[in-house]
Amino acid sequence: MTSTKNRTLSRGDTGALLAFCIAGVMIAAYITVYSIVRIIELARGVNVPVLVEFISSKTPVDLPLTSGDTVAVGLDSATITAPQLPAIASVPGIIGQVLQIVTIVVVIGCLILLARSTLSGRVFSRRNTTLVATAGITGLFGFSAVRFFDNMLANATVAHVTDNGLDNAVMSIEPFTFILAAFVVALIATVFSIGDRLQRDTEGLV
C-alpha cells in the first residue's frame, strides 16, 4: 500500500515561507523597475554613468593627502559619465539589463513555486527537483552573462570617452566563483533528487 499523505508545517515555518515569498516578489519588482530605468537611460545615451573596472597595476593614480602631498595607488574601479554613449556600448548594456530581469524573474519564480509546494507539505518531488535545478542553472549562467555584457558596456565606454587612450580590457568572470557556484547548484539538485527517491521508497513501504 502506498501513502501519499503530505506533512503539515508548523505556523512558524509557514510564516517564514510566506515572508520569503513576499520578499522574493518585492526583490523581483525592485530589480525589474531598476533595470527598466537603466534600459531607458542606456537607450537615451546622454550623460550615462557607467561603472568601469580597471587593472590596478596598469592604472596608477595620485591620491591627495591632507598634508598636501600625494601617494600613488592602483585604481580598481570608477564611474565614468559618457556625454554621448555609442550603440556599440549601449546595446550590450541593454542586453545585460534584459538578461538580468529574465534571470531574476525565473530564479525567484522557481523558488516561490518551490515554497508553495513546501507549504502544501511536499518538500521532495520530481517537480521540486526540476524547480531547484532550473533556478540554479538559470542563476549561474544568467548572472555570468549579465556580467559579460556589463564588461562590454564598460570597455566600449572607456574606449569611446578616451579615444582608445586607456587600456582597461577587463573581460573576465571569476573562474573559481563560477566553479564554486556550479558545485553548490549541482549539490542542491542532487540532494533534492536523492530526497525525492528516498521519500518515494519510504512511501512505497507504508
Coordinates of C-alpha atoms in Angstrom, one line a residue:
M1 CA 0.0 0.0 0.0
T2 CA 1.4 3.4 -0.9
S3 CA 0.7 6.5 1.2
T4 CA 0.7 9.9 -0.4
K5 CA -0.1 11.8 2.8
N6 CA 1.7 15.2 3.0
R7 CA 3.2 16.6 6.1
T8 CA 1.8 19.7 7.9
L9 CA 4.1 22.6 8.6
S10 CA 4.2 24.5 11.8
R11 CA 2.9 28.0 12.0
G12 CA 6.5 29.4 12.3
D13 CA 7.6 27.5 9.2
T14 CA 4.5 28.6 7.3
G15 CA 5.1 32.2 8.3
A16 CA 8.7 32.1 7.3
L17 CA 7.9 30.7 3.8
L18 CA 5.2 33.3 3.3
A19 CA 7.6 36.0 4.2
F20 CA 10.1 34.5 1.9
C21 CA 7.6 34.6 -1.0
I22 CA 6.7 38.2 -0.3
A23 CA 10.3 39.3 -0.1
G24 CA 11.0 37.5 -3.3
V25 CA 8.2 39.3 -5.1
M26 CA 9.5 42.6 -3.8
I27 CA 13.1 41.9 -4.8
A28 CA 12.0 40.9 -8.3
A29 CA 9.8 44.0 -8.7
Y30 CA 12.6 46.3 -7.5
I31 CA 15.2 44.9 -9.8
T32 CA 12.8 44.9 -12.7
V33 CA 12.0 48.6 -12.2
Y34 CA 15.7 49.4 -11.7
S35 CA 16.6 47.5 -14.9
I36 CA 13.9 49.2 -16.9
V37 CA 15.1 52.6 -15.8
R38 CA 18.6 51.7 -16.7
I39 CA 17.5 50.4 -20.1
I40 CA 15.8 53.8 -20.8
E41 CA 18.9 55.6 -19.7
L42 CA 21.2 53.5 -21.9
A43 CA 18.8 53.9 -24.9
R44 CA 18.8 57.6 -24.5
G45 CA 22.6 57.6 -24.4
V46 CA 23.1 61.0 -22.9
N47 CA 25.2 61.6 -19.8
V48 CA 25.2 57.9 -18.9
P49 CA 27.1 56.9 -15.7
V50 CA 29.0 53.6 -16.3
L51 CA 30.9 51.7 -13.6
V52 CA 34.3 50.7 -15.0
E53 CA 36.8 48.2 -13.7
F54 CA 40.5 48.8 -14.2
I55 CA 43.6 46.7 -13.9
S56 CA 45.1 48.4 -10.8
S57 CA 48.7 47.6 -11.8
K58 CA 48.2 49.4 -15.1
T59 CA 46.2 52.3 -13.7
P60 CA 48.2 54.2 -11.1
V61 CA 46.7 57.5 -9.8
D62 CA 47.9 60.1 -7.3
L63 CA 45.8 60.2 -4.2
P64 CA 45.9 63.6 -2.4
L65 CA 46.6 63.7 1.3
T66 CA 45.7 66.3 3.9
S67 CA 49.3 67.4 4.1
G68 CA 49.3 68.4 0.5
D69 CA 51.3 65.5 -0.7
T70 CA 50.1 62.6 -2.8
V71 CA 50.5 58.9 -2.7
A72 CA 50.4 56.5 -5.7
V73 CA 47.6 54.0 -5.6
G74 CA 46.2 51.5 -8.1
L75 CA 42.7 52.3 -9.4
D76 CA 40.3 49.3 -9.3
S77 CA 37.0 50.8 -10.3
A78 CA 35.4 54.2 -11.0
T79 CA 32.3 55.7 -12.5
I80 CA 32.6 57.4 -15.9
T81 CA 29.9 59.6 -17.3
A82 CA 29.7 59.4 -21.0
P83 CA 28.2 62.5 -22.6
Q84 CA 27.2 60.5 -25.7
L85 CA 27.1 56.7 -25.5
P86 CA 27.6 54.9 -28.8
A87 CA 25.5 52.0 -29.9
I88 CA 28.5 49.6 -29.5
A89 CA 28.3 50.3 -25.8
S90 CA 24.6 50.9 -25.2
V91 CA 23.4 47.7 -26.9
P92 CA 25.4 45.3 -24.8
G93 CA 24.3 47.3 -21.7
I94 CA 20.6 46.9 -22.7
I95 CA 21.1 43.2 -23.4
G96 CA 22.6 42.8 -19.9
Q97 CA 19.7 44.5 -18.2
V98 CA 17.2 42.4 -20.1
L99 CA 19.0 39.3 -19.1
Q100 CA 19.1 40.5 -15.5
I101 CA 15.3 40.9 -15.5
V102 CA 14.8 37.4 -17.0
T103 CA 17.2 35.8 -14.7
I104 CA 15.8 37.3 -11.5
V105 CA 12.2 36.6 -12.5
V106 CA 12.9 32.9 -13.4
V107 CA 15.0 32.3 -10.3
I108 CA 12.6 33.9 -7.9
G109 CA 9.6 32.4 -9.7
C110 CA 11.0 28.9 -9.3
L111 CA 11.8 29.5 -5.6
I112 CA 8.3 30.8 -4.9
L113 CA 6.8 27.7 -6.6
L114 CA 9.1 25.6 -4.5
A115 CA 8.0 27.4 -1.4
R116 CA 4.4 26.9 -2.4
S117 CA 4.9 23.2 -2.8
T118 CA 6.6 23.1 0.6
L119 CA 3.6 24.9 2.1
S120 CA 1.4 22.1 0.9
G121 CA 3.6 19.7 2.8
R122 CA 5.6 18.2 -0.1
V123 CA 9.3 19.0 0.0
F124 CA 10.9 16.4 -2.2
S125 CA 9.4 15.6 -5.6
R126 CA 10.5 15.4 -9.2
R127 CA 8.8 18.8 -9.8
N128 CA 10.7 20.4 -6.9
T129 CA 13.9 18.9 -8.1
T130 CA 13.3 20.4 -11.5
L131 CA 12.5 23.8 -9.9
V132 CA 15.7 23.8 -7.9
A133 CA 17.8 22.8 -10.9
T134 CA 16.1 25.4 -13.2
A135 CA 16.7 28.2 -10.6
G136 CA 20.3 27.2 -10.1
I137 CA 21.3 26.8 -13.7
T138 CA 19.4 30.0 -14.7
G139 CA 21.1 32.0 -12.0
L140 CA 24.5 30.6 -12.7
F141 CA 24.6 31.3 -16.4
G142 CA 22.2 34.3 -16.3
F143 CA 24.3 36.4 -13.9
S144 CA 27.5 35.4 -15.7
A145 CA 26.0 36.6 -18.9
V146 CA 24.9 39.9 -17.2
R147 CA 28.5 40.5 -16.0
F148 CA 29.8 39.7 -19.5
F149 CA 27.6 42.3 -21.2
D150 CA 28.3 44.8 -18.4
N151 CA 32.0 44.4 -19.1
M152 CA 31.4 45.0 -22.8
L153 CA 29.5 48.2 -21.9
A154 CA 32.3 49.4 -19.6
N155 CA 35.1 48.7 -22.0
A156 CA 33.3 50.3 -25.0
T157 CA 32.5 53.3 -22.9
V158 CA 36.2 53.8 -21.9
A159 CA 37.3 53.3 -25.4
H160 CA 34.8 56.0 -26.6
V161 CA 35.5 58.5 -23.9
T162 CA 39.3 58.2 -24.0
D163 CA 39.5 57.6 -27.8
N164 CA 41.2 54.3 -27.1
G165 CA 43.8 56.1 -25.0
L166 CA 43.4 53.8 -21.9
D167 CA 43.9 50.1 -21.7
N168 CA 41.3 48.6 -19.3
A169 CA 40.3 45.5 -21.2
V170 CA 38.8 43.7 -18.2
M171 CA 36.6 41.0 -19.7
S172 CA 36.5 38.3 -17.0
I173 CA 34.2 36.1 -15.0
E174 CA 36.0 34.7 -11.9
P175 CA 36.5 31.0 -12.7
F176 CA 36.7 30.0 -9.0
T177 CA 33.5 31.7 -8.2
F178 CA 31.7 30.2 -11.2
I179 CA 33.0 26.7 -10.4
L180 CA 32.0 27.0 -6.7
A181 CA 28.5 28.2 -7.7
A182 CA 28.2 25.4 -10.2
F183 CA 29.2 22.9 -7.5
V184 CA 26.6 24.3 -5.0
V185 CA 23.9 24.2 -7.6
A186 CA 24.8 20.6 -8.5
L187 CA 24.9 19.6 -4.8
I188 CA 21.5 21.1 -4.0
A189 CA 19.9 19.5 -7.1
T190 CA 21.4 16.1 -6.1
V191 CA 20.1 16.4 -2.6
F192 CA 16.6 17.1 -3.8
S193 CA 16.9 14.2 -6.3
I194 CA 18.0 11.8 -3.6
G195 CA 15.4 13.1 -1.2
D196 CA 12.7 12.5 -3.7
R197 CA 13.8 9.0 -4.4
L198 CA 14.1 8.1 -0.7
Q199 CA 10.7 9.6 0.0
R200 CA 9.1 7.6 -2.8
D201 CA 10.8 4.4 -1.5
T202 CA 9.6 5.1 2.0
E203 CA 6.0 5.8 0.9
G204 CA 6.1 2.5 -1.0
L205 CA 6.8 0.7 2.2
V206 CA 3.9 2.2 4.1

